[in-house]
Amino acid sequence: MKRPKIILLLAILFPVLTACDGDDFSSRISEARSDLFYAQTDEFSVTFSCVTREQPHLSDGIVGEKQSLVEISLRDFSSADGYRIFFSYGETEGGGETSFHTVKNEYYYEQSVKEFPTSTVDLRIECGEHVREITATSVKNENTLSIEGALEKMLEQRDEALIPFTEDGELHAEFYVRLLRREKNYYYVAIVGKNGNTHSFLLDGESGEILAEREHPSV
C-alpha cells in the first residue's frame, strides 16, 4: 500500500536532486555561522562568531550577495556600564564601541572582514579605565562537521522536507546553517521558502543526527 506514495515522492524529488548536487545545495546557503570562539573571565563571557550572510538579509527563498562578518557578544557579570571591544588575528584587526541589546541582555559589536580566524582570537576588552586582554578559542574540534557537511547530513535524512518548497521540479528555497554551542556543538539548519515558510532542524554537531525539527509557517 505504501509503494504509490514512494513512487510519487521520488517523482517529485528526482528533478530537484538530479539538478542540484551537493555543491549546488551549498550555493543556496544565504546565512552560515561557521565558527564560534569563546572566552570567559569572572567579569564577563565573550562569544566571537564568524558569519557569512546575504545583504540585505531577506527571508525570501533567494540567495543574494553575501558578506563576511564577525559578530561579538559580551555577557556582563558585574553590571558594568558599557564596553569597547578590539580583536586581532593574523593580519586582521578591528573593534570599537559596543551596543547594548536589551532583549538579549548583552553587549554587541559587528564588523565586516575579509577572512576569518582559524583557532584563536586575541581580544582587548575596555570598560572605562579597566582593560582586560584575553584569548578566545574555537569551540570546534576535529570531529565537528563543516557547514556543507551539516547541510548534507540533514538532506540525507530528510530530503522529503524539500517537497513543499519545490515547484515544477525547481527548488525555491534558501538555507540557513548555524553552528551552536551549549554543552557540546550542534547545528541549526533551516529551509526557508519564498513566502518565509521555514522548516528547521537541530543536528548533532559531529554525527549530523537530527535531534529535533520544527515547521514555522509565514505570518
PDB file of N, CA and C in Angstrom, residues 61-113:
ATOM      1  N   GLY A  61      13.657  33.028   0.223  1.00  0.00           N
ATOM      2  CA  GLY A  61      13.975  31.866  -0.592  1.00  0.00           C
ATOM      3  C   GLY A  61      15.002  32.106  -1.666  1.00  0.00           C
ATOM      4  N   ILE A  62      15.554  33.320  -1.741  1.00  0.00           N
ATOM      5  CA  ILE A  62      16.521  33.688  -2.769  1.00  0.00           C
ATOM      6  C   ILE A  62      17.839  34.075  -2.106  1.00  0.00           C
ATOM      7  N   VAL A  63      18.941  33.592  -2.658  1.00  0.00           N
ATOM      8  CA  VAL A  63      20.252  33.909  -2.109  1.00  0.00           C
ATOM      9  C   VAL A  63      20.807  35.160  -2.793  1.00  0.00           C
ATOM     10  N   GLY A  64      21.068  36.199  -1.998  1.00  0.00           N
ATOM     11  CA  GLY A  64      21.628  37.420  -2.530  1.00  0.00           C
ATOM     12  C   GLY A  64      23.135  37.465  -2.367  1.00  0.00           C
ATOM     13  N   GLU A  65      23.722  38.600  -2.653  1.00  0.00           N
ATOM     14  CA  GLU A  65      25.162  38.784  -2.483  1.00  0.00           C
ATOM     15  C   GLU A  65      25.514  38.697  -1.008  1.00  0.00           C
ATOM     16  N   LYS A  66      26.568  37.963  -0.685  1.00  0.00           N
ATOM     17  CA  LYS A  66      26.897  37.683   0.710  1.00  0.00           C
ATOM     18  C   LYS A  66      28.110  38.476   1.188  1.00  0.00           C
ATOM     19  N   GLN A  67      28.160  38.658   2.497  1.00  0.00           N
ATOM     20  CA  GLN A  67      29.225  39.409   3.143  1.00  0.00           C
ATOM     21  C   GLN A  67      29.735  38.625   4.343  1.00  0.00           C
ATOM     22  N   SER A  68      31.044  38.688   4.591  1.00  0.00           N
ATOM     23  CA  SER A  68      31.642  38.034   5.756  1.00  0.00           C
ATOM     24  C   SER A  68      31.679  39.011   6.919  1.00  0.00           C
ATOM     25  N   LEU A  69      31.195  38.573   8.064  1.00  0.00           N
ATOM     26  CA  LEU A  69      31.092  39.423   9.246  1.00  0.00           C
ATOM     27  C   LEU A  69      31.623  38.690  10.466  1.00  0.00           C
ATOM     28  N   VAL A  70      32.151  39.455  11.422  1.00  0.00           N
ATOM     29  CA  VAL A  70      32.376  38.908  12.756  1.00  0.00           C
ATOM     30  C   VAL A  70      31.385  39.596  13.686  1.00  0.00           C
ATOM     31  N   GLU A  71      30.737  38.812  14.520  1.00  0.00           N
ATOM     32  CA  GLU A  71      29.773  39.315  15.482  1.00  0.00           C
ATOM     33  C   GLU A  71      30.287  38.959  16.877  1.00  0.00           C
ATOM     34  N   ILE A  72      30.428  39.956  17.721  1.00  0.00           N
ATOM     35  CA  ILE A  72      30.952  39.743  19.075  1.00  0.00           C
ATOM     36  C   ILE A  72      29.853  40.072  20.080  1.00  0.00           C
ATOM     37  N   SER A  73      29.539  39.117  20.947  1.00  0.00           N
ATOM     38  CA  SER A  73      28.573  39.360  22.007  1.00  0.00           C
ATOM     39  C   SER A  73      29.259  39.184  23.358  1.00  0.00           C
ATOM     40  N   LEU A  74      28.993  40.097  24.266  1.00  0.00           N
ATOM     41  CA  LEU A  74      29.596  40.071  25.591  1.00  0.00           C
ATOM     42  C   LEU A  74      28.489  40.070  26.636  1.00  0.00           C
ATOM     43  N   ARG A  75      28.497  39.061  27.483  1.00  0.00           N
ATOM     44  CA  ARG A  75      27.528  38.988  28.584  1.00  0.00           C
ATOM     45  C   ARG A  75      28.236  39.401  29.868  1.00  0.00           C
ATOM     46  N   ASP A  76      27.711  40.438  30.494  1.00  0.00           N
ATOM     47  CA  ASP A  76      28.369  41.056  31.642  1.00  0.00           C
ATOM     48  C   ASP A  76      27.885  40.418  32.953  1.00  0.00           C
ATOM     49  N   PHE A  77      28.837  40.096  33.833  1.00  0.00           N
ATOM     50  CA  PHE A  77      28.509  39.518  35.137  1.00  0.00           C
ATOM     51  C   PHE A  77      28.602  40.543  36.269  1.00  0.00           C
ATOM     52  N   SER A  78      29.121  41.731  35.977  1.00  0.00           N
ATOM     53  CA  SER A  78      29.445  42.675  37.046  1.00  0.00           C
ATOM     54  C   SER A  78      28.680  43.992  36.966  1.00  0.00           C
ATOM     55  N   SER A  79      27.676  44.057  36.091  1.00  0.00           N
ATOM     56  CA  SER A  79      26.841  45.260  35.939  1.00  0.00           C
ATOM     57  C   SER A  79      27.653  46.486  35.552  1.00  0.00           C
ATOM     58  N   ALA A  80      28.637  46.290  34.681  1.00  0.00           N
ATOM     59  CA  ALA A  80      29.428  47.419  34.192  1.00  0.00           C
ATOM     60  C   ALA A  80      28.597  48.249  33.211  1.00  0.00           C
ATOM     61  N   ASP A  81      29.028  49.465  32.984  1.00  0.00           N
ATOM     62  CA  ASP A  81      28.273  50.380  32.128  1.00  0.00           C
ATOM     63  C   ASP A  81      29.038  50.641  30.834  1.00  0.00           C
ATOM     64  N   GLY A  82      28.859  49.764  29.839  1.00  0.00           N
ATOM     65  CA  GLY A  82      29.445  49.974  28.523  1.00  0.00           C
ATOM     66  C   GLY A  82      30.814  49.347  28.340  1.00  0.00           C
ATOM     67  N   TYR A  83      31.060  48.872  27.117  1.00  0.00           N
ATOM     68  CA  TYR A  83      32.332  48.227  26.780  1.00  0.00           C
ATOM     69  C   TYR A  83      32.801  48.663  25.405  1.00  0.00           C
ATOM     70  N   ARG A  84      34.108  48.638  25.227  1.00  0.00           N
ATOM     71  CA  ARG A  84      34.729  48.718  23.918  1.00  0.00           C
ATOM     72  C   ARG A  84      35.487  47.413  23.712  1.00  0.00           C
ATOM     73  N   ILE A  85      35.341  46.836  22.520  1.00  0.00           N
ATOM     74  CA  ILE A  85      35.966  45.550  22.227  1.00  0.00           C
ATOM     75  C   ILE A  85      36.856  45.676  20.999  1.00  0.00           C
ATOM     76  N   PHE A  86      38.074  45.160  21.106  1.00  0.00           N
ATOM     77  CA  PHE A  86      39.009  45.154  19.987  1.00  0.00           C
ATOM     78  C   PHE A  86      39.517  43.726  19.787  1.00  0.00           C
ATOM     79  N   PHE A  87      39.727  43.347  18.528  1.00  0.00           N
ATOM     80  CA  PHE A  87      40.135  41.972  18.228  1.00  0.00           C
ATOM     81  C   PHE A  87      41.269  41.965  17.218  1.00  0.00           C
ATOM     82  N   SER A  88      42.026  40.869  17.215  1.00  0.00           N
ATOM     83  CA  SER A  88      43.080  40.700  16.204  1.00  0.00           C
ATOM     84  C   SER A  88      43.369  39.218  16.014  1.00  0.00           C
ATOM     85  N   TYR A  89      43.644  38.858  14.765  1.00  0.00           N
ATOM     86  CA  TYR A  89      44.084  37.508  14.395  1.00  0.00           C
ATOM     87  C   TYR A  89      44.768  37.627  13.035  1.00  0.00           C
ATOM     88  N   GLY A  90      45.930  37.008  12.901  1.00  0.00           N
ATOM     89  CA  GLY A  90      46.679  37.146  11.660  1.00  0.00           C
ATOM     90  C   GLY A  90      46.937  38.609  11.364  1.00  0.00           C
ATOM     91  N   GLU A  91      46.569  39.035  10.156  1.00  0.00           N
ATOM     92  CA  GLU A  91      46.723  40.437   9.765  1.00  0.00           C
ATOM     93  C   GLU A  91      45.429  41.227   9.913  1.00  0.00           C
ATOM     94  N   THR A  92      44.422  40.604  10.498  1.00  0.00           N
ATOM     95  CA  THR A  92      43.117  41.242  10.651  1.00  0.00           C
ATOM     96  C   THR A  92      42.961  41.800  12.061  1.00  0.00           C
ATOM     97  N   GLU A  93      42.473  43.017  12.141  1.00  0.00           N
ATOM     98  CA  GLU A  93      42.167  43.606  13.439  1.00  0.00           C
ATOM     99  C   GLU A  93      41.035  44.606  13.282  1.00  0.00           C
ATOM    100  N   GLY A  94      40.368  44.878  14.392  1.00  0.00           N
ATOM    101  CA  GLY A  94      39.247  45.808  14.354  1.00  0.00           C
ATOM    102  C   GLY A  94      38.656  45.961  15.738  1.00  0.00           C
ATOM    103  N   GLY A  95      37.467  46.547  15.782  1.00  0.00           N
ATOM    104  CA  GLY A  95      36.789  46.727  17.053  1.00  0.00           C
ATOM    105  C   GLY A  95      36.276  48.132  17.237  1.00  0.00           C
ATOM    106  N   GLY A  96      35.622  48.354  18.393  1.00  0.00           N
ATOM    107  CA  GLY A  96      35.066  49.660  18.684  1.00  0.00           C
ATOM    108  C   GLY A  96      34.045  49.595  19.804  1.00  0.00           C
ATOM    109  N   GLU A  97      33.185  50.601  19.842  1.00  0.00           N
ATOM    110  CA  GLU A  97      32.167  50.713  20.891  1.00  0.00           C
ATOM    111  C   GLU A  97      31.060  49.694  20.673  1.00  0.00           C
ATOM    112  N   THR A  98      30.622  49.048  21.744  1.00  0.00           N
ATOM    113  CA  THR A  98      29.544  48.076  21.641  1.00  0.00           C
ATOM    114  C   THR A  98      28.183  48.753  21.789  1.00  0.00           C
ATOM    115  N   SER A  99      27.149  48.068  21.307  1.00  0.00           N
ATOM    116  CA  SER A  99      25.762  48.465  21.552  1.00  0.00           C
ATOM    117  C   SER A  99      25.163  47.478  22.549  1.00  0.00           C
ATOM    118  N   PHE A 100      24.130  47.901  23.258  1.00  0.00           N
ATOM    119  CA  PHE A 100      23.510  47.006  24.237  1.00  0.00           C
ATOM    120  C   PHE A 100      22.172  46.500  23.709  1.00  0.00           C
ATOM    121  N   HIS A 101      22.000  45.178  23.670  1.00  0.00           N
ATOM    122  CA  HIS A 101      20.745  44.561  23.275  1.00  0.00           C
ATOM    123  C   HIS A 101      19.926  44.275  24.526  1.00  0.00           C
ATOM    124  N   THR A 102      18.850  45.022  24.708  1.00  0.00           N
ATOM    125  CA  THR A 102      18.047  44.874  25.913  1.00  0.00           C
ATOM    126  C   THR A 102      17.413  43.489  26.012  1.00  0.00           C
ATOM    127  N   VAL A 103      16.887  42.987  24.894  1.00  0.00           N
ATOM    128  CA  VAL A 103      16.202  41.691  24.910  1.00  0.00           C
ATOM    129  C   VAL A 103      17.171  40.569  25.272  1.00  0.00           C
ATOM    130  N   LYS A 104      18.352  40.573  24.658  1.00  0.00           N
ATOM    131  CA  LYS A 104      19.345  39.528  24.916  1.00  0.00           C
ATOM    132  C   LYS A 104      20.181  39.796  26.166  1.00  0.00           C
ATOM    133  N   ASN A 105      20.083  41.017  26.685  1.00  0.00           N
ATOM    134  CA  ASN A 105      20.838  41.416  27.865  1.00  0.00           C
ATOM    135  C   ASN A 105      22.336  41.195  27.673  1.00  0.00           C
ATOM    136  N   GLU A 106      22.849  41.703  26.545  1.00  0.00           N
ATOM    137  CA  GLU A 106      24.262  41.552  26.250  1.00  0.00           C
ATOM    138  C   GLU A 106      24.741  42.717  25.390  1.00  0.00           C
ATOM    139  N   TYR A 107      26.048  42.935  25.399  1.00  0.00           N
ATOM    140  CA  TYR A 107      26.673  43.947  24.556  1.00  0.00           C
ATOM    141  C   TYR A 107      27.066  43.308  23.225  1.00  0.00           C
ATOM    142  N   TYR A 108      27.051  44.119  22.168  1.00  0.00           N
ATOM    143  CA  TYR A 108      27.177  43.555  20.827  1.00  0.00           C
ATOM    144  C   TYR A 108      28.032  44.464  19.939  1.00  0.00           C
ATOM    145  N   TYR A 109      28.853  43.820  19.095  1.00  0.00           N
ATOM    146  CA  TYR A 109      29.641  44.554  18.104  1.00  0.00           C
ATOM    147  C   TYR A 109      29.726  43.719  16.829  1.00  0.00           C
ATOM    148  N   GLU A 110      29.638  44.376  15.676  1.00  0.00           N
ATOM    149  CA  GLU A 110      29.680  43.684  14.381  1.00  0.00           C
ATOM    150  C   GLU A 110      30.593  44.445  13.431  1.00  0.00           C
ATOM    151  N   GLN A 111      31.344  43.690  12.612  1.00  0.00           N
ATOM    152  CA  GLN A 111      32.237  44.311  11.635  1.00  0.00           C
ATOM    153  C   GLN A 111      32.456  43.371  10.466  1.00  0.00           C
ATOM    154  N   SER A 112      32.507  43.918   9.259  1.00  0.00           N
ATOM    155  CA  SER A 112      32.813  43.110   8.083  1.00  0.00           C
ATOM    156  C   SER A 112      34.306  42.816   8.041  1.00  0.00           C
ATOM    157  N   VAL A 113      34.667  41.643   7.525  1.00  0.00           N
ATOM    158  CA  VAL A 113      36.073  41.231   7.431  1.00  0.00           C
ATOM    159  C   VAL A 113      36.290  40.515   6.098  1.00  0.00           C
TER     160      VAL A 113
END
